[in-house]
Coordinates of C-alpha atoms and ligand atoms in Angstrom, one line a residue:
X1 CA 35.2 -8.8 14.7
X2 CA 35.7 -5.1 13.7
X3 CA 34.2 -2.6 16.2
X4 CA 30.9 -1.3 15.1
X5 CA 30.7 2.1 13.4
X6 CA 29.1 4.7 15.7
X7 CA 26.4 7.2 14.7
X8 CA 26.2 9.9 17.3
X9 CA 23.1 12.1 17.5
X10 CA 23.1 15.8 18.3
X11 CA 22.2 16.8 21.8
X12 CA 18.4 16.7 22.3
X13 CA 17.8 14.8 19.1
X14 CA 17.3 11.4 20.8
X15 CA 13.6 12.1 21.6
X16 CA 12.1 10.3 18.7
X17 CA 14.2 7.2 19.3
X18 CA 13.1 7.3 23.0
X19 CA 9.5 6.9 21.6
X20 CA 10.8 4.0 19.5
X21 CA 10.4 5.8 16.2
X22 CA 12.6 3.8 13.7
X23 CA 13.9 6.6 11.5
X24 CA 17.0 8.8 12.0
X25 CA 17.1 11.9 9.7
X26 CA 20.4 13.3 8.5
X27 CA 19.8 16.6 10.4
X28 CA 19.8 14.9 13.8
X29 CA 23.2 13.4 13.3
X30 CA 26.3 14.9 15.0
X31 CA 28.9 12.5 13.6
X32 CA 29.5 9.1 12.1
X33 CA 32.7 7.2 12.9
X34 CA 34.1 4.1 11.4
X35 CA 33.2 4.8 7.8
X36 CA 30.3 2.4 7.5
X37 CA 29.3 1.1 4.1
X38 CA 25.8 1.4 2.6
X39 CA 23.4 -0.8 4.6
X40 CA 25.9 -1.6 7.3
X41 CA 24.7 -1.9 10.9
X42 CA 25.8 1.0 13.0
X43 CA 25.5 1.6 16.8
X44 CA 23.4 4.7 17.5
X45 CA 24.3 6.7 20.6
X46 CA 23.1 9.9 22.1
X47 CA 25.3 13.0 22.5
X48 CA 26.8 11.6 25.7
X49 CA 27.6 8.3 24.1
X50 CA 24.8 6.2 25.6
X51 CA 23.5 3.3 23.5
X52 CA 20.2 4.0 21.8
X53 CA 19.8 1.5 19.0
X54 CA 21.3 -0.6 16.2
X55 CA 20.4 0.7 12.8
X56 CA 21.0 0.3 9.1
X57 CA 23.1 3.1 7.6
X58 CA 22.0 4.7 4.4
X59 CA 24.5 7.4 3.4
X60 CA 22.6 8.7 0.4
X61 CA 19.2 9.0 2.0
X62 CA 17.7 11.8 4.1
X63 CA 16.5 8.9 6.3
X64 CA 20.1 8.3 7.1
X65 CA 19.5 5.2 9.3
X66 CA 16.6 2.9 10.1
X67 CA 16.5 1.0 13.4
X68 CA 16.7 -2.7 13.5
X69 CA 16.6 -3.0 17.3
X70 CA 16.5 -0.8 20.5
X71 CA 18.0 -3.6 22.5
X72 CA 21.8 -3.4 23.3
X73 CA 21.9 -7.2 23.6
X74 CA 20.4 -8.0 20.2
X75 CA 22.9 -8.8 17.5
X76 CA 21.8 -7.9 14.0
X77 CA 22.6 -11.0 11.9
X78 CA 21.0 -13.6 9.7
X79 CA 19.4 -15.2 12.7
X80 CA 17.8 -11.9 13.8
X81 CA 16.4 -11.4 10.3
X82 CA 15.1 -15.0 10.3
X83 CA 13.3 -14.5 13.6
X84 CA 11.5 -11.4 12.6
X85 CA 10.6 -12.7 9.1
X86 CA 9.2 -15.9 10.7
X87 CA 7.2 -13.8 13.2
X88 CA 5.8 -11.6 10.5
X89 CA 4.7 -14.6 8.3
X90 CA 3.1 -16.5 11.2
X91 CA 1.2 -13.4 12.3
X92 CA -0.7 -13.6 8.9
X93 CA -1.8 -17.2 9.3
X94 CA -5.4 -16.1 9.8
X95 CA -5.5 -14.1 6.6
X96 CA -5.2 -17.2 4.4
X97 CA -7.9 -19.8 3.9
X98 CA -9.7 -21.6 1.1
X99 CA -11.4 -18.3 -0.1
X100 CA -8.3 -16.1 0.3
X101 CA -4.9 -17.2 -1.1
X102 CA -3.1 -13.9 -1.0
X103 CA -1.9 -11.5 1.7
X104 CA 1.0 -9.3 2.7
X105 CA 3.5 -11.3 4.8
X106 CA 5.9 -8.5 5.7
X107 CA 5.0 -4.8 6.0
X108 CA 8.3 -3.0 6.6
X109 CA 8.6 -0.9 9.6
X110 CA 5.4 -2.2 11.1
X111 CA 7.0 -5.6 11.3
X112 CA 10.3 -4.3 12.6
X113 CA 11.8 -4.8 9.2
X114 CA 12.4 -1.4 7.6
X115 CA 12.3 -1.5 3.8
X116 CA 11.1 -5.1 3.6
X117 CA 7.9 -5.9 1.7
X118 CA 6.7 -9.4 0.9
X119 CA 3.4 -10.4 -0.6
X120 CA 2.1 -13.9 -1.0
X121 CA 0.1 -14.6 -4.2
X122 CA -1.0 -18.2 -3.9
X123 CA 2.2 -20.2 -4.1
X124 CA 4.4 -17.3 -5.3
X125 CA 6.0 -14.8 -2.9
X126 CA 7.0 -11.4 -4.3
X127 CA 9.7 -9.5 -2.4
X128 CA 10.4 -5.8 -2.6
X129 CA 13.4 -4.3 -0.9
X130 CA 13.2 -0.5 -0.4
X131 CA 16.1 0.4 1.9
X132 CA 19.8 -0.1 2.1
X133 CA 19.7 -2.2 5.2
X134 CA 17.1 -4.6 3.8
X135 CA 19.2 -4.9 0.7
X136 CA 22.2 -5.9 2.7
X137 CA 20.3 -8.9 4.2
X138 CA 18.7 -9.9 0.9
X139 CA 19.9 -13.5 1.0
X140 CA 18.8 -14.0 4.6
X141 CA 15.4 -12.4 3.9
X142 CA 14.9 -14.6 0.8
X143 CA 15.8 -17.8 2.7
X144 CA 13.5 -16.9 5.6
X145 CA 10.6 -16.4 3.2
X146 CA 11.1 -19.7 1.5
X147 CA 11.4 -21.5 4.8
X148 CA 8.3 -19.8 6.3
X149 CA 6.1 -20.3 3.2
X150 CA 7.4 -23.2 1.2
X151 CA 6.5 -21.1 -1.8
X152 CA 7.0 -22.5 -5.3
X153 CA 8.7 -19.3 -6.4
X154 CA 10.3 -16.2 -4.8
X155 CA 10.2 -13.3 -7.2
X156 CA 11.8 -9.9 -6.7
X157 CA 10.2 -6.6 -7.6
X158 CA 12.7 -4.2 -6.2
X159 CA 11.8 -1.6 -8.8
X160 CA 10.0 1.1 -6.7
X161 CA 11.2 4.6 -7.3
X162 CA 12.1 5.2 -3.6
X163 CA 15.1 2.8 -4.1
X164 CA 16.8 5.6 -6.0
X165 CA 16.7 7.8 -2.9
X166 CA 18.6 5.0 -1.1
X167 CA 21.2 4.8 -3.9
X168 CA 20.0 1.3 -4.9
X169 CA 19.6 0.1 -8.4
X170 CA 16.5 -1.5 -9.8
X171 CA 16.4 -5.2 -9.5
X172 CA 13.7 -7.7 -10.7
X173 CA 13.5 -11.4 -11.4
X174 CA 13.2 -14.9 -10.0
X175 CA 15.3 -15.4 -6.8
X176 CA 14.3 -19.0 -6.2
X177 CA 12.1 -21.6 -7.9
X178 CA 10.3 -21.1 -11.1
X179 CA 7.5 -18.6 -11.9
X180 CA 4.3 -20.3 -13.1
X181 CA 3.0 -19.1 -16.4
X182 CA 0.0 -17.5 -14.6
X183 CA -0.4 -16.5 -11.0
X184 CA -4.0 -16.7 -9.9
X185 CA -5.3 -15.9 -6.4
X186 CA -8.6 -16.1 -4.6
X187 CA -10.0 -13.2 -2.6
X188 CA -13.4 -13.6 -1.0
X189 CA -13.8 -16.7 -3.3
X190 CA -13.2 -14.6 -6.5
X191 CA -10.4 -15.4 -8.8
X192 CA -7.9 -12.8 -9.9
X193 CA -4.9 -13.0 -12.2
X194 CA -1.9 -11.2 -10.7
X195 CA 0.8 -10.0 -13.0
X196 CA 3.7 -10.1 -10.6
X197 CA 6.2 -9.3 -13.4
X198 CA 4.6 -6.1 -14.9
X199 CA 1.7 -5.3 -12.6
X200 CA 1.6 -2.2 -10.4
X201 CA 3.5 -2.4 -7.0
X202 CA 3.9 -6.2 -6.5
X203 CA 0.9 -7.0 -8.7
X204 CA -2.2 -6.4 -6.6
X205 CA -3.6 -3.9 -4.1
X206 CA -3.8 -6.3 -1.2
X207 CA -4.4 -3.4 1.3
X208 CA -8.0 -3.0 0.0
X209 CA -9.1 -6.6 0.7
X210 CA -11.5 -5.7 3.6
X211 CA -12.8 -2.6 1.9
X212 CA -13.6 -4.6 -1.3
X213 CA -15.6 -7.0 0.9
X214 CA -17.4 -4.0 2.6
X215 CA -18.2 -2.4 -0.8
X216 CA -19.5 -5.8 -2.1
X217 CA -22.1 -5.8 0.6
X218 CA -23.1 -2.2 -0.1
X219 CA -23.4 -2.8 -3.8
X220 CA -26.6 -4.8 -3.9
X221 CA -29.1 -3.4 -6.4
X222 CA -27.0 -0.3 -6.9
X223 CA -25.6 1.4 -10.1
X224 CA -21.9 1.4 -9.3
X225 CA -19.1 3.5 -10.7
X226 CA -15.6 2.2 -9.9
X227 CA -13.1 4.9 -10.7
X228 CA -9.4 3.9 -10.9
X229 CA -10.4 0.3 -11.1
X230 CA -6.9 -1.3 -11.9
X231 CA -7.6 -5.0 -12.4
X232 CA -11.2 -4.8 -11.2
X233 CA -11.0 -5.6 -7.5
X234 CA -13.9 -3.4 -6.4
X235 CA -15.7 -4.2 -9.7
X236 CA -15.8 -8.0 -9.1
X237 CA -16.6 -7.5 -5.4
X238 CA -19.6 -5.2 -6.4
X239 CA -20.8 -7.7 -9.1
X240 CA -20.6 -10.6 -6.6
X241 CA -22.6 -8.4 -4.1
X242 CA -25.4 -8.0 -6.6
X243 CA -24.8 -4.6 -8.2
X244 CA -27.3 -3.6 -10.8
X245 CA -24.5 -2.3 -13.1
X246 CA -20.8 -1.4 -12.7
X247 CA -18.9 1.1 -14.9
X248 CA -15.2 0.8 -14.3
X249 CA -12.6 3.3 -15.4
X250 CA -8.8 3.2 -15.6
X251 CA -6.2 4.8 -17.7
X252 CA -4.1 1.7 -18.0
X253 CA -4.8 -0.5 -20.9
X254 CA -2.7 -3.3 -19.4
X255 CA -4.7 -3.2 -16.1
X256 CA -8.0 -3.3 -18.0
X257 CA -6.9 -6.3 -20.0
X258 CA -6.2 -8.2 -16.8
X259 CA -9.5 -6.8 -15.4
X260 CA -11.4 -8.2 -18.4
X261 CA -9.8 -11.6 -18.0
X262 CA -10.6 -11.6 -14.3
X263 CA -14.3 -11.1 -15.0
X264 CA -14.3 -13.8 -17.6
X265 CA -12.6 -16.2 -15.2
X266 CA -15.4 -15.8 -12.6
X267 CA -18.3 -17.4 -14.5
X268 CA -20.8 -16.9 -11.7
X269 CA -20.7 -13.1 -12.2
X270 CA -23.1 -11.5 -14.7
X271 CA -20.7 -9.9 -17.2
X272 CA -23.6 -8.1 -19.0
X273 CA -23.8 -5.7 -16.0
X274 CA -20.2 -4.7 -16.4
X275 CA -18.6 -2.0 -18.6
X276 CA -14.9 -1.2 -18.8
X277 CA -13.6 2.2 -19.9
X278 CA -10.1 3.2 -20.7
X279 CA -10.0 6.9 -19.8
X280 CA -8.7 9.6 -17.6
X281 CA -11.0 9.7 -14.5
X282 CA -10.8 13.5 -14.2
X283 CA -12.0 14.0 -17.8
X284 CA -14.5 11.1 -17.7
X285 CA -16.3 12.2 -14.5
X286 CA -16.9 15.6 -16.2
X287 CA -18.2 13.8 -19.3
X288 CA -20.5 11.6 -17.3
X289 CA -21.9 14.7 -15.5
X290 CA -22.5 16.4 -18.9
X291 CA -24.4 13.4 -20.1
X292 CA -26.6 13.4 -17.0
X293 CA -25.4 10.1 -15.6
X294 CA -26.3 9.0 -12.1
X295 CA -24.8 6.4 -9.8
X296 CA -25.9 5.0 -6.4
X297 CA -22.4 3.9 -5.3
X298 CA -19.1 5.4 -6.4
X299 CA -15.6 4.1 -5.5
X300 CA -12.7 6.5 -5.9
X301 CA -9.4 4.8 -5.3
X302 CA -6.8 6.9 -7.0
X303 CA -3.1 6.5 -7.1
X304 CA -0.9 8.3 -4.6
X305 CA -1.4 12.0 -5.5
X306 CA 1.1 13.2 -2.9
X307 CA 4.3 11.1 -3.0
X308 CA 5.9 13.4 -0.5
X309 CA 4.9 16.3 1.8
X310 CA 6.0 18.8 -0.9
X311 CA 3.1 17.6 -3.1
X312 CA 0.3 18.0 -0.5
X313 CA -1.2 21.3 -1.8
X314 CA -1.5 20.1 -5.4
X315 CA -2.7 16.6 -4.3
X316 CA -5.4 18.2 -2.1
X317 CA -6.8 20.0 -5.1
X318 CA -6.8 16.8 -7.2
X319 CA -8.6 14.9 -4.4
X320 CA -11.1 17.7 -4.0
X321 CA -11.8 17.8 -7.8
X322 CA -12.6 14.1 -8.1
X323 CA -14.6 14.0 -4.9
X324 CA -16.6 17.0 -5.9
X325 CA -17.4 15.5 -9.3
X326 CA -18.3 12.2 -7.7
X327 CA -20.7 13.8 -5.2
X328 CA -22.5 15.5 -8.1
X329 CA -22.8 12.2 -9.9
X330 CA -24.3 10.5 -6.8
X331 CA -28.1 10.1 -6.7
X332 CA -29.7 11.2 -3.4
X333 CA -29.2 8.4 -0.8
X334 CA -26.1 7.2 -2.8
X335 CA -22.8 6.2 -1.3
X336 CA -19.3 7.5 -2.0
X337 CA -16.4 5.3 -0.9
X338 CA -13.4 7.6 -1.3
X339 CA -9.8 6.7 -0.6
X340 CA -6.4 8.3 -0.3
X341 CA -3.2 6.2 -0.2
X342 CA -0.9 9.3 0.3
X343 CA 0.9 9.0 3.5
X344 CA 1.5 12.8 3.4
X345 CA -2.3 13.4 3.5
X346 CA -3.4 12.8 7.1
X347 CA -6.8 11.4 7.9
X348 CA -8.0 14.8 9.3
X349 CA -6.9 16.6 6.2
X350 CA -8.5 14.1 3.9
X351 CA -11.8 14.5 5.7
X352 CA -11.5 18.3 5.3
X353 CA -10.9 17.9 1.6
X354 CA -14.0 15.7 1.2
X355 CA -16.0 18.1 3.4
X356 CA -14.9 21.0 1.1
X357 CA -15.9 19.0 -1.9
X358 CA -19.4 18.3 -0.5
X359 CA -19.9 22.0 0.2
X360 CA -18.9 22.9 -3.3
X361 CA -21.1 20.2 -4.8
X362 CA -23.9 21.5 -2.6
X363 CA -24.4 18.0 -1.2
X364 CA -25.6 17.2 2.3
X365 CA -23.4 14.3 3.1
X366 CA -22.3 12.4 6.2
X367 CA -19.6 9.9 7.0
X368 CA -21.1 6.5 7.8
X369 CA -17.9 4.4 8.0
X370 CA -14.1 4.8 7.9
X371 CA -11.6 2.6 6.2
X372 CA -8.0 1.7 6.6
X373 CA -5.8 -1.0 5.2
X374 CA -6.5 -4.7 6.0
X375 CA -4.9 -6.4 9.0
X376 CA -2.0 -7.8 7.0
X377 CA -0.9 -4.1 6.7
X378 CA -0.6 -3.2 10.4
X379 CA 0.3 0.3 11.6
X380 CA 3.0 0.3 14.3
X381 CA 1.9 2.6 17.2
X382 CA 5.5 4.0 17.1
X383 CA 5.4 4.7 13.4
X384 CA 2.3 6.7 12.5
X385 CA 3.7 7.4 9.0
X386 CA 2.7 3.8 8.2
X387 CA -1.0 4.8 8.3
X388 CA -1.1 5.7 4.6
X389 CA -4.4 4.3 3.4
X390 CA -7.5 6.0 4.6
X391 CA -11.0 5.9 3.3
X392 CA -14.5 7.4 4.1
X393 CA -17.9 6.0 3.2
X394 CA -20.1 9.0 2.7
X395 CA -23.8 9.0 2.3
X396 CA -25.4 11.8 0.3
X397 CA -28.7 12.6 1.9
X398 CA -31.8 13.1 -0.1
Ligands
SAH1 N1 -8.9 0.0 -6.6 C1 -7.9 -0.8 -7.2 C2 -6.5 -0.2 -7.1 C3 -6.4 1.2 -7.7 S1 -4.7 1.7 -8.0 C4 -7.9 -2.2 -6.7 O1 -8.7 -2.5 -5.7 O2 -7.2 -3.0 -7.2 C5 -4.9 3.2 -8.9 C6 -5.2 3.0 -10.4 O3 -5.5 4.3 -11.0 C7 -4.2 2.4 -11.3 O4 -4.7 1.2 -11.9 C8 -3.8 3.4 -12.3 O5 -3.6 2.9 -13.6 C9 -5.0 4.3 -12.3 N2 -4.9 5.7 -12.7 C10 -3.9 6.6 -12.4 N3 -4.2 7.8 -12.8 C11 -5.4 7.7 -13.5 C12 -6.2 8.7 -14.2 N4 -5.9 10.0 -14.2 N5 -7.3 8.2 -14.7 C13 -7.7 6.9 -14.7 N6 -6.9 6.0 -14.0 C14 -5.8 6.4 -13.4

């Protein structure tokens, strides 16, 4: 076997690896010997040549390497991948039951598998590979998923924009089995169609499962506004929880079409209480305000306004804008469930933004609960960047 390529860190730059952080940035690297190819496994050593980790090399990314293992005795091969994939899948066993047939199976760095995302939607598994090392082990990852899940179809959605940063092309399509004409999941007993081919991300926002359940409970008897509704997750949860009415807004006609069919599919829900609106949320919140509309529960679950740290200032203004408008639309005693899925906006900053919005809206408001992603999206203690989804439940006092 050829000797492994060696990635040597600059003196003093081993600190984050000592804390088991899995990313090695280009600026920390002294030298790379052995001319490793994209995605190849390299041996990471400190400036004195002491072993630190085995990592996947990604020459075109600022995140130049991602750690597979900190153990010198662990070989990075198909068997290693299979072990970690099986471990990740079995850790989610509790997330699946008669009422819930979808969950995330593999959550990248948090499962020790940088760049590997896999979501189960009933008997279809959707795979998304986001890093060069993950791409290199594509066959082993696919085989491990089929073995662990006995899925009817393995479908690839490696079309996220971050792949370009890794120098990887877009790739989508069936890897194994046959894609059923329609993929339908159950969450909290409600049926949702998931468009795994053309839907956002891998088709559904699984990370909001627990929060949809929470909002469902809060919705009873309330006039609900669900802004950025996508395919109606919070809408259906609110209707099931006994909401008096739900107005749901999204700018995507395709998402709303699925949302409508999701409502029709759940015949126990009262469709007369539900209104869908294709519109820009920023514009529509202002229009609602001008019309004198009031709500008792508002959900704000916008897309990632800050894709990177460079976008934080502009994103902060956008978050403040919608939160300010929502707080104005809230009746006294009403609840605002407000989310940010921008990893670059930390929880403390998000809270400050919402606090600023409350001051400007002249609302006396208090946080009564805090939200994160569901348990199938764990956050590794060594990888705080993984804590991307944060939410606050705010009560506007009378
Ligand atoms: N809450 C949803 C997920 C929301 S994802 C769920 O539980 O499934 C964010 C949504 O915001 C996407 O559906 C996207 O189409 C929509 N969106 C993005 N920008 C928007 C805008 N300016 N106005 C309205 N909708 C927008």
